[in-house]
Coordinates of C-alpha atoms in Angstrom, one line a residue:
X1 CA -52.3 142.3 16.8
X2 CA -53.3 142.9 20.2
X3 CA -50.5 145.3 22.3
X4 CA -50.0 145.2 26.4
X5 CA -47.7 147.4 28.4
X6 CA -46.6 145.3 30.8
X7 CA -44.0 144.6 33.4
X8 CA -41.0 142.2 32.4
X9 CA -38.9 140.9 35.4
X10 CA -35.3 141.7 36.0
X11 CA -32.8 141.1 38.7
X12 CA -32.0 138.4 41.2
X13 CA -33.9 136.3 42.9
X14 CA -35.1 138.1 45.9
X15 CA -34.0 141.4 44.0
X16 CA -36.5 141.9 41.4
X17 CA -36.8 145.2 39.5
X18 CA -39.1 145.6 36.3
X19 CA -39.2 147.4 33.2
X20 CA -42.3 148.8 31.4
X21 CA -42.9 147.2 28.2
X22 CA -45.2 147.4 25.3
X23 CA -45.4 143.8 23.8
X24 CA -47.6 141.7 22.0
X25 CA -49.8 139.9 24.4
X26 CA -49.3 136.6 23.3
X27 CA -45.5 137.1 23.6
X28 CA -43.9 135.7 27.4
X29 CA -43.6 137.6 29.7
X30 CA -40.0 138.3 29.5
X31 CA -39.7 137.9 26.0
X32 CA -39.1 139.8 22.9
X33 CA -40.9 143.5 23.1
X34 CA -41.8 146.0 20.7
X35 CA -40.2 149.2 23.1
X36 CA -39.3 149.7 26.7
X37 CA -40.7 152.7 28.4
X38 CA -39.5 152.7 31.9
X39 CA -38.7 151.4 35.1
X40 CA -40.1 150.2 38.6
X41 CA -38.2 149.5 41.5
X42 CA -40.3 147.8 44.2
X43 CA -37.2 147.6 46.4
X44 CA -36.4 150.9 47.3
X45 CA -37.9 153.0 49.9
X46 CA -40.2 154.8 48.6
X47 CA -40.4 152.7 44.7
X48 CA -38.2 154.2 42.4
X49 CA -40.6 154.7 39.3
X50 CA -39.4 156.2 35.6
X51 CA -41.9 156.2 32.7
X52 CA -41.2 158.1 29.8
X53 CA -44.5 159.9 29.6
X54 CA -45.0 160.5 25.7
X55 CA -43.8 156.8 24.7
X56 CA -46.6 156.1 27.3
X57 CA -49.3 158.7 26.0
X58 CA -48.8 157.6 22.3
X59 CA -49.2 153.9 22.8
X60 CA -52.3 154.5 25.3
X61 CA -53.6 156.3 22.5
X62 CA -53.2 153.9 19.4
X63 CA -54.9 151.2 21.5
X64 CA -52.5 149.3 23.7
X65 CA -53.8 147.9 26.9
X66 CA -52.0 148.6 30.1
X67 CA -52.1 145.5 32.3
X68 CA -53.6 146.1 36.6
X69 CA -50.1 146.8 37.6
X70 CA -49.3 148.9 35.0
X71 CA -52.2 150.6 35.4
X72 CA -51.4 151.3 38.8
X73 CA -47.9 152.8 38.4
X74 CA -49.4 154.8 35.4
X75 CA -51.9 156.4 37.9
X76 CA -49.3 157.5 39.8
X77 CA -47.1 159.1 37.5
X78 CA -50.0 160.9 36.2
X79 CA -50.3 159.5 32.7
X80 CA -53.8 157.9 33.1
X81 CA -56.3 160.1 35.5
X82 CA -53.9 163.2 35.1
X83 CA -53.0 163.6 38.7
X84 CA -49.4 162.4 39.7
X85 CA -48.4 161.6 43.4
X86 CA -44.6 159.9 43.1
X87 CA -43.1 160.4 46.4
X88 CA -39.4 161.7 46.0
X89 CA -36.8 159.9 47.9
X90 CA -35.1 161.6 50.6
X91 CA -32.1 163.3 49.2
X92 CA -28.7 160.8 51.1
X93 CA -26.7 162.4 53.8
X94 CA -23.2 163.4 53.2
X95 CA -21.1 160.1 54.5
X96 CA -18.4 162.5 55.6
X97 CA -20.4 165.1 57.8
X98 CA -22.4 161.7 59.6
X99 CA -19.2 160.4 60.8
X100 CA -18.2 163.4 61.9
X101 CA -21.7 163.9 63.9
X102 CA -20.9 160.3 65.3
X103 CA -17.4 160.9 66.2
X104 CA -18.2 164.2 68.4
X105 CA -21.4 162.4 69.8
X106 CA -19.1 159.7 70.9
X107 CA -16.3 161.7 72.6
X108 CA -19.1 164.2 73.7
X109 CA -20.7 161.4 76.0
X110 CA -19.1 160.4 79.2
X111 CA -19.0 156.3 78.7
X112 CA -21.8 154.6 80.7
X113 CA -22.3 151.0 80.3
X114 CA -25.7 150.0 79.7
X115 CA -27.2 146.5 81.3
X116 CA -29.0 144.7 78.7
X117 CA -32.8 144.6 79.4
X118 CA -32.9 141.2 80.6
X119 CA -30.1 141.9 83.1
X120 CA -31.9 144.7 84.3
X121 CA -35.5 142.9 84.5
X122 CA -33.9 140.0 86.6
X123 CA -32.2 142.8 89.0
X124 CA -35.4 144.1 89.8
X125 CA -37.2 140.9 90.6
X126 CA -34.4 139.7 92.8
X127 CA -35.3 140.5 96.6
X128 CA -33.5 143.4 98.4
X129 CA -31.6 143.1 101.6
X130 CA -34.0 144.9 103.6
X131 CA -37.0 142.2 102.4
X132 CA -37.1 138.5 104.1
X133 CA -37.4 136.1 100.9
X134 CA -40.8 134.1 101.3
X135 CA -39.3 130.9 100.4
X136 CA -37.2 130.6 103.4
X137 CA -38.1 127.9 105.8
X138 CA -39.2 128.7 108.9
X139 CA -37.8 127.4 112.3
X140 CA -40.6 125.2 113.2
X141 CA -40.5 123.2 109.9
X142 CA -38.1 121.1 108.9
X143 CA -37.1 120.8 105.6
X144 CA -38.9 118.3 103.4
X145 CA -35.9 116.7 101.9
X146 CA -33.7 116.2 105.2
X147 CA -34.6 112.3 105.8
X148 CA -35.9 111.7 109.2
X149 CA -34.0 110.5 111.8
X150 CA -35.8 107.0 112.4
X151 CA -35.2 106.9 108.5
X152 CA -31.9 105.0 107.3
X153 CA -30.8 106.0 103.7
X154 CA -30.9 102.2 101.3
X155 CA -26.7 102.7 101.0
X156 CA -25.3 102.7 104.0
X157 CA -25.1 99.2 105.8
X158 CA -26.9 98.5 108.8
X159 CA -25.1 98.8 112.4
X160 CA -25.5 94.8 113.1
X161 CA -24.5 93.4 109.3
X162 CA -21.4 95.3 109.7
X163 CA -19.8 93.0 112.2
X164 CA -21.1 89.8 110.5
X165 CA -18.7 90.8 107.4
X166 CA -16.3 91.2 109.6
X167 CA -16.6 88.1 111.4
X168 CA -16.3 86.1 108.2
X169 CA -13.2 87.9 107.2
X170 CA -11.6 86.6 110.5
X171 CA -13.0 82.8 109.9
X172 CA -11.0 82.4 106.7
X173 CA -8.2 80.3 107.3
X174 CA -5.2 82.0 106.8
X175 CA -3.5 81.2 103.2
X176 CA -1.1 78.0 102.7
X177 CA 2.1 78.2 101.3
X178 CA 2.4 76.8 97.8
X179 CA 4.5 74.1 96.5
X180 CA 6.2 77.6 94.8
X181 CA 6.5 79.1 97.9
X182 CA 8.1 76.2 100.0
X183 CA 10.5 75.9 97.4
X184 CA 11.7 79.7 97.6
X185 CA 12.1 79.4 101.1
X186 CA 14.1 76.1 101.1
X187 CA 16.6 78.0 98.6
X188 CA 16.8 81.0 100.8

């Protein structure tokens, strides 16, 4: 029977954490396993590894095969090559004593508000008083979008079809009374 340590996935799906296996190689990779002999965390700053280094000696020495990644983590705990290099975490800071630090810094500082970067990038690119802004016409020119004055603008009607509509207004004859309207009088 041919024996790898390997990794078998645990955790969630963007969570993973792994234990260190010895198995049969033609087991799955998550399936049954002769002994578990430790832990990787990939997900922690700096990886949180455990091995329990004897289980690991004792099966390197009665032939099991560690796989590339277990090879790897072995290296660095020291139980293949003989020279470990784990990094240790940083030990947590006290909760308490950083909201302390936070609550003195706070009434410590006198309160300034602080422009957002963009604010402050568009403030400095905006003209001063003192400077003429360069896209200001100048007297001589006139403005490209004032219409000329031998121009007429399309909406407004023209000075001699005015009259003409009025004219027409005053040809129509004045209404008739109605047969309705006779009749209303005559009662009156």
């Amino acid at each position: 029977m041919a024996v790898k340590i390997r990794l078998k996935r645990m955790g969630k799906i963007r969570t993973p954490y792994y234990r260190i296996v010895v198995a049969d190689s033609r087991t799955k990779r998550d399936g049954r396993v002769i002994e578990e002999i430790g832990t990787y965390n990939p997900k922690t700053e700096p990886s949180t590894i455990s091995v329990k280094s004897e289980r690991a000696q004792y099966w390197l020495g009665v032939g099991a095969q560690p796989t590339e990644a277990v090879a790897a983590i072995l290296k660095l705990t020291g139980d293949i090559g003989g020279k470990a290099s784990l990094k240790e975490p940083e030990p947590k800071a006290d909760k308490a004593a950083l909201f302390d630090a936070a609550l003195k810094e706070l009434h410590a500082e006198p309160k300034v508000k602080k422009m957002p970067a963009k604010k402050a990038e568009k403030k400095a690119e905006e003209p001063q008083a003192d400077e003429a802004p360069a896209e200001e016409p100048k007297a001589e020119e006139t403005p490209a979008e004032e219409p000329k004055a031998e121009e007429t603008p399309a909406e407004e009607p023209k000075a001699d079809e005015a009259p003409a509509e009025e004219a027409k207004a005053e040809e129509t004859p004045a209404e008739e009374p109605t047969a309705d309207d006779a009749d209303e009088k005559s009662e009156a």
